Short mmCIF file of C-alpha atoms in Angstrom, two decimals:
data_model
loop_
_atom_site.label_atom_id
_atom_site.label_comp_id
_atom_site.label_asym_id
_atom_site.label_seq_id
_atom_site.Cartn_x
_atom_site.Cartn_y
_atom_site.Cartn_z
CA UNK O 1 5.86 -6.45 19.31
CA UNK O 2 6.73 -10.12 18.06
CA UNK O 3 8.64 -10.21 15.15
CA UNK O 4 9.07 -13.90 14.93
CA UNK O 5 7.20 -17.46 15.81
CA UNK O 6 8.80 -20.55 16.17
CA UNK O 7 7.03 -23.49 14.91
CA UNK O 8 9.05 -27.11 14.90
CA UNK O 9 12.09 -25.06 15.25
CA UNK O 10 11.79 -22.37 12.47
CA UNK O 11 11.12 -18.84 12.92
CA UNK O 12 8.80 -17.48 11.11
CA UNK O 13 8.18 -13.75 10.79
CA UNK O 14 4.24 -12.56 11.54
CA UNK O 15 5.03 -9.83 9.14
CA UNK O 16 5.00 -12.24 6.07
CA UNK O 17 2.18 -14.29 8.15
CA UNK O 18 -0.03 -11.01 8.28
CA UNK O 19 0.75 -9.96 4.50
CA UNK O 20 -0.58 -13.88 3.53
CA UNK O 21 -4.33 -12.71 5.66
CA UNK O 22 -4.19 -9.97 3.53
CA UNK O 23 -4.00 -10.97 0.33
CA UNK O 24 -6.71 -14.04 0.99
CA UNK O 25 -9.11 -12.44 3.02
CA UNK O 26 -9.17 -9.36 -0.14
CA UNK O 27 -8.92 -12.00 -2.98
CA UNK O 28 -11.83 -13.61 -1.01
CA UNK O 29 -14.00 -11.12 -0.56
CA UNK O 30 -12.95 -9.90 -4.58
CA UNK O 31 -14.37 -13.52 -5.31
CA UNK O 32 -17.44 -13.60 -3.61
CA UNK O 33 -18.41 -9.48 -4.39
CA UNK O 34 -17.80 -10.88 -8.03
CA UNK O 35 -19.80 -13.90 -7.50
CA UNK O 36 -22.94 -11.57 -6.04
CA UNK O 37 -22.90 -9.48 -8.61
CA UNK O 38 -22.78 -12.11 -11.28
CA UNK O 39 -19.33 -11.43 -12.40
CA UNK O 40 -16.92 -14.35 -13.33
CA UNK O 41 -14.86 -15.00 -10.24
CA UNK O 42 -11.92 -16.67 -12.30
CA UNK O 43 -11.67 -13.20 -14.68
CA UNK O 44 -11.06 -11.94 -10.80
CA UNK O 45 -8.57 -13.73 -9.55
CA UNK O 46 -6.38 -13.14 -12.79
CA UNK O 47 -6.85 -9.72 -12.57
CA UNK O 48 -5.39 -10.13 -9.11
CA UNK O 49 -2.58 -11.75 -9.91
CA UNK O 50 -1.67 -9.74 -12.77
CA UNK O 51 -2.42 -6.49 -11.01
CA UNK O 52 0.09 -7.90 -8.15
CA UNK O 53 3.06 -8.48 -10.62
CA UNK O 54 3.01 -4.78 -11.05
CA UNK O 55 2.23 -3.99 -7.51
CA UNK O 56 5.58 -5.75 -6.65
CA UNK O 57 7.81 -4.58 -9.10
CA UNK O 58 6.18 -0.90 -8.00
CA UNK O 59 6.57 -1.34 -4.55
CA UNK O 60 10.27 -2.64 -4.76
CA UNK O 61 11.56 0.17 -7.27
CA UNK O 62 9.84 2.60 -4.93
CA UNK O 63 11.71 1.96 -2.28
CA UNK O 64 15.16 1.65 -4.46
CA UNK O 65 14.07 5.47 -5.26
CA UNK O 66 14.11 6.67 -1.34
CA UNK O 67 16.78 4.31 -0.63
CA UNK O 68 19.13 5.26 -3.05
CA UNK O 69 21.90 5.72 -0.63
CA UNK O 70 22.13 2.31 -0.76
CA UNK O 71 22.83 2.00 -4.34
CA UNK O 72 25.50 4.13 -4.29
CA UNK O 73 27.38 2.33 -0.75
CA UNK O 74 26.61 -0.87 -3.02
CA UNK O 75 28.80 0.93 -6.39
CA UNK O 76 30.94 1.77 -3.51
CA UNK O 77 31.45 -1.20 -1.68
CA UNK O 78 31.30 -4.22 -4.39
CA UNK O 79 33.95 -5.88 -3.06
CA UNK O 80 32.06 -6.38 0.82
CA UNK O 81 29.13 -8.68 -1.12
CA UNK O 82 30.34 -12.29 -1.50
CA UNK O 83 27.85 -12.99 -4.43
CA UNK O 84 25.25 -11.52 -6.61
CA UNK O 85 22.47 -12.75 -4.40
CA UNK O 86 23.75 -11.12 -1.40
CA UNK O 87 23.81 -7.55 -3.32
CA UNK O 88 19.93 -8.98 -4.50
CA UNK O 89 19.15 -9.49 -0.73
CA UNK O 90 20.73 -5.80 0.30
CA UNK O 91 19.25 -3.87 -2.43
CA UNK O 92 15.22 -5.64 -2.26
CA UNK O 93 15.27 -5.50 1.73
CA UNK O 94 11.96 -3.79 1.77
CA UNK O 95 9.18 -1.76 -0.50
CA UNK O 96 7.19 0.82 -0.52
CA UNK O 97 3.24 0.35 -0.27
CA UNK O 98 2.34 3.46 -2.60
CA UNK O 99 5.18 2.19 -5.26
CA UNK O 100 3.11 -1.15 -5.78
CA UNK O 101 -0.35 0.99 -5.67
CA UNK O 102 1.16 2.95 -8.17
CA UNK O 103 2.47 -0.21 -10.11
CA UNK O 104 -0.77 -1.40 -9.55
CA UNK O 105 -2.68 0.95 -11.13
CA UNK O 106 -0.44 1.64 -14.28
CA UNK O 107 -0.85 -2.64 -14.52
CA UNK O 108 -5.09 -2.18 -14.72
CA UNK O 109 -4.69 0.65 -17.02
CA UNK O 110 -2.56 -1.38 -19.79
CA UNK O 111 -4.87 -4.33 -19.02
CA UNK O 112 -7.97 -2.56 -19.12
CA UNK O 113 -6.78 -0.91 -22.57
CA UNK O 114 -5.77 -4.44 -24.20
CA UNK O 115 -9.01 -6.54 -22.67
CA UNK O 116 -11.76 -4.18 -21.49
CA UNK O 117 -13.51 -6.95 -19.71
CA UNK O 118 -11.56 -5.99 -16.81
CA UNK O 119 -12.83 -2.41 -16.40
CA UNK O 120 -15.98 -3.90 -14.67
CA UNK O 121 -14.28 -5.33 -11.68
CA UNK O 122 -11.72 -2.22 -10.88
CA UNK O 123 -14.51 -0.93 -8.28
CA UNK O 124 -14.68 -4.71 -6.42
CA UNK O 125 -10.50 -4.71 -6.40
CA UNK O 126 -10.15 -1.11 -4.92
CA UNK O 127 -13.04 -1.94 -2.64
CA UNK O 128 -10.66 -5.17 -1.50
CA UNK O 129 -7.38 -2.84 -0.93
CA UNK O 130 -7.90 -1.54 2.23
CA UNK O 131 -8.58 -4.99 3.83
CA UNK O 132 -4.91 -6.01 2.43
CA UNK O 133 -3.36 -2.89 3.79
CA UNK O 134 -5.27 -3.21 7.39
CA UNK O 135 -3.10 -6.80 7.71
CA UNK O 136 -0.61 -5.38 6.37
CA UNK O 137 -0.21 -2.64 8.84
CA UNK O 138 -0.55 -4.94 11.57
CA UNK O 139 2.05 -6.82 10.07
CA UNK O 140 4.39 -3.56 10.57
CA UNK O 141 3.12 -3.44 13.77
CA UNK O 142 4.36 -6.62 15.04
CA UNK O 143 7.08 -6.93 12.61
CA UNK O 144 8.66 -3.57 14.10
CA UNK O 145 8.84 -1.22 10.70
CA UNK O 146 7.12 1.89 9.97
CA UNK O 147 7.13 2.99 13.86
CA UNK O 148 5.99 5.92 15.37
CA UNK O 149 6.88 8.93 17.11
CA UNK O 150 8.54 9.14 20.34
CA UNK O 151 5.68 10.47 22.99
CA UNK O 152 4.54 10.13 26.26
CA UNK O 153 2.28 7.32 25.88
CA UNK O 154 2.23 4.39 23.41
CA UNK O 155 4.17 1.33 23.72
CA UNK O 156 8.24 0.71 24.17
CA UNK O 157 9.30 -1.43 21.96
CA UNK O 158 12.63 -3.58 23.50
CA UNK O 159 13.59 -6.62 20.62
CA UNK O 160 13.28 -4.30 17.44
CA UNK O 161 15.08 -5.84 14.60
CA UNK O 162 15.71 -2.15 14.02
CA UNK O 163 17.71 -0.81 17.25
CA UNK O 164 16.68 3.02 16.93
CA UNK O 165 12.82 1.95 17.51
CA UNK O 166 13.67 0.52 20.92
CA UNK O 167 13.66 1.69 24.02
CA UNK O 168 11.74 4.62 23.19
CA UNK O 169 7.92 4.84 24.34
CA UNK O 170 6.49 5.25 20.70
CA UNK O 171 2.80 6.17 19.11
CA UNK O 172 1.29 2.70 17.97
CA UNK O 173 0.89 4.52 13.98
CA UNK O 174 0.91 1.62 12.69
CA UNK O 175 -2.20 0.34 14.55
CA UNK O 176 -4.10 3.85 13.39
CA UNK O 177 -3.54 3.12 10.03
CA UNK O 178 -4.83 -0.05 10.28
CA UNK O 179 -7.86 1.22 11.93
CA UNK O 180 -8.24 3.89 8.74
CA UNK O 181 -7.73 1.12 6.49
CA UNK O 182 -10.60 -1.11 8.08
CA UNK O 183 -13.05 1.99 8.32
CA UNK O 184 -12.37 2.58 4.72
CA UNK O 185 -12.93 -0.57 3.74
CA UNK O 186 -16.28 -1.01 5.23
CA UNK O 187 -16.86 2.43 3.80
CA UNK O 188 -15.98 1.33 0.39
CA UNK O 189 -18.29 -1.71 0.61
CA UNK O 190 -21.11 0.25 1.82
CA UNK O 191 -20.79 2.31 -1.86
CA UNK O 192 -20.11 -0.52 -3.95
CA UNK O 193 -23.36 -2.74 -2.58
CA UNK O 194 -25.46 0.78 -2.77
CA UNK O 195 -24.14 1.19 -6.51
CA UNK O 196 -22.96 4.39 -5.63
CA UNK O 197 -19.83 6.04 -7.52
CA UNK O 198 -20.23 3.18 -9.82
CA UNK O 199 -16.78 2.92 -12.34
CA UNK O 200 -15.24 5.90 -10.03
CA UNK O 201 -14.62 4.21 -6.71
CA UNK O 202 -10.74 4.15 -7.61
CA UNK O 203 -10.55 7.93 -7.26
CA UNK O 204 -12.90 8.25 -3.86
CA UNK O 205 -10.46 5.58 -2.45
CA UNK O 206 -7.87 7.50 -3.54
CA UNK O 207 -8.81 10.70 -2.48
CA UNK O 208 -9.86 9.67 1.15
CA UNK O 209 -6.46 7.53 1.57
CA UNK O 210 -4.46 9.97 0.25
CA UNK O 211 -5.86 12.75 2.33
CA UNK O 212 -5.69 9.68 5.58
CA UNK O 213 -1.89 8.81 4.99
CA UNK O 214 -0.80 12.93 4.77
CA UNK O 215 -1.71 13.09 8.21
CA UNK O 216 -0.71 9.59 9.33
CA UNK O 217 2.94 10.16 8.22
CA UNK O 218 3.23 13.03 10.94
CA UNK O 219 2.92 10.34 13.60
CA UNK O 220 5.89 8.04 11.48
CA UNK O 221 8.88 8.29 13.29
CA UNK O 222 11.06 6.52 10.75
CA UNK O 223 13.05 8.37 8.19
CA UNK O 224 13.45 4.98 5.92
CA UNK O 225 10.70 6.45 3.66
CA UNK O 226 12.50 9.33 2.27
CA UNK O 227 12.18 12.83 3.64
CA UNK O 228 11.68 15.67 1.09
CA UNK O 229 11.53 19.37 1.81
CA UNK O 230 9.83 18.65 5.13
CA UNK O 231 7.62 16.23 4.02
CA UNK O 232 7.89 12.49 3.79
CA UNK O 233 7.73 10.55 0.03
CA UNK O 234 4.49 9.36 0.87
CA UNK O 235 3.08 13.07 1.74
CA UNK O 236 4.69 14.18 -1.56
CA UNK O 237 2.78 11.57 -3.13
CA UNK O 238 -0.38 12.09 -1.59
CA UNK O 239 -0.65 15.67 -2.46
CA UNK O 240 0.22 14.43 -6.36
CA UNK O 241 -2.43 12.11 -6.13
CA UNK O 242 -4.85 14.31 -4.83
CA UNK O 243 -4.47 16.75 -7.74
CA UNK O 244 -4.33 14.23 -9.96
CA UNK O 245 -7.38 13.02 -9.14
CA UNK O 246 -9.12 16.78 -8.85
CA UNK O 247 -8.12 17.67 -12.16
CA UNK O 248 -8.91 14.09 -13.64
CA UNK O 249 -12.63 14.64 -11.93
CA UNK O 250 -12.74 18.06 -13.31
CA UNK O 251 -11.99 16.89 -16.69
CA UNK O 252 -14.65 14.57 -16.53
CA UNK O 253 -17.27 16.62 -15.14
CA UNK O 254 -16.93 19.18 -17.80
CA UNK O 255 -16.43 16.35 -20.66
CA UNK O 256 -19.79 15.53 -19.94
CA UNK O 257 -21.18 18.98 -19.80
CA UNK O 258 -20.53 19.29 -23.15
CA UNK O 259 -21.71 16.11 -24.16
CA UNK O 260 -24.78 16.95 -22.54
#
């Protein structure tokens, strides 16, 4: 695990290095799927960085939602903050990956409703996703966060910026997600050059991730995601998305039986 580089004296975290891969190898490939199937590239990359505005405002109120413990020490403790940006700094100290999926989506959909033009490239940016996430997760990896369960084989991690990961021989989850993420990916890529689930690969990627991470979270060994009856927030969320989906499938399927 290396949290940090130093380059000409300045540490650098390969966390924020990985997340950077991410988003230009995706908006890359977003580009270039566009460009093969004559799509405008440029409509693309706006969609991109529109969609991410939302993604990051998700992602950050997510995790002020699990976290909120730290609102409340923050109510409590005013007076230990020197200045507004320090509460800023306390309260924004991480995010939640479903939150700015979520933020994501609810971004496309009031897009997609004011300029339809978008609609036609939701398939290329949800076949681009999983490439982000797979850097991303190797970003947690070496960054530290999102660790795994103690067990008898795995790695030990021993200059954690978070002290209750070390010193513990831990599963390397972060490294299977990023596996899943790959494998989906390539899956997703096989469907959208085949034409296959054309206009509906948002819900086949969400179906099969949502159905991955479930599973996945029973190897976290973290409890800064939230735990809920048993289950973490991102099982809770999984199982809403996977209904959601069902029933929005359901509706379609018999939408069309009657137009047919």
């Amino acid at each position: 695990m290396f949290p940090y580089i130093e380059i000409f004296g300045r540490s650098i975290g390969l966390f924020q290095i990985m997340l950077l891969c991410g988003i230009f190898s995706s908006g890359i490939y977003a580009c270039l799927t566009a460009i093969k199937f004559n799509l405008d590239y440029t409509d693309v990359i706006i969609f991109i960085l529109l969609l991410s505005v939302g993604a990051i405002i998700g992602s950050y109120l997510l995790y002020i939602l699990v976290n909120y413990r730290k609102i409340i020490f923050i109510f409590n403790n005013i007076n230990a903050f020197k200045n507004i940006l320090g509460v800023l700094q306390y309260i924004f100290s991480g995010s939640v990956f479903y939150g700015g999926l979520l933020g994501g989506i609810f971004t496309g959909y009031i897009l997609i409703k004011k300029n339809n033009v978008y609609q036609k490239y939701v398939d290329i940016i949800f076949a681009s996703i999983p490439l982000f996430h797979f850097f991303g997760r190797i970003g947690c990896f070496l960054g530290g966060c999102c660790f795994g369960i103690s067990c008898k084989f795995g790695l030990m991690f021993t200059n954690n910026p978070i002290p209750e990961a070390n010193g513990i021989t831990r599963f390397p989850v972060q490294l299977l997600e990023a596996f899943f993420n790959i494998s989906l990916f390539f899956l997703l890529n096989h469907l959208l050059n085949k034409g296959k689930f054309k206009n509906n690969l948002l819900y086949v990627y969400l179906i099969i991730y949502a159905i991955g991470r479930f599973f996945i979270e029973f190897l976290r060994g973290d409890e800064f995601r939230g735990i809920w009856f048993y289950l973490s927030t991102s099982q809770v969320i999984s199982i809403l998305i996977v209904l959601t989906v069902l029933i929005k499938i359901f509706i379609i399927r018999k939408r069309n039986k009657i137009i047919n």
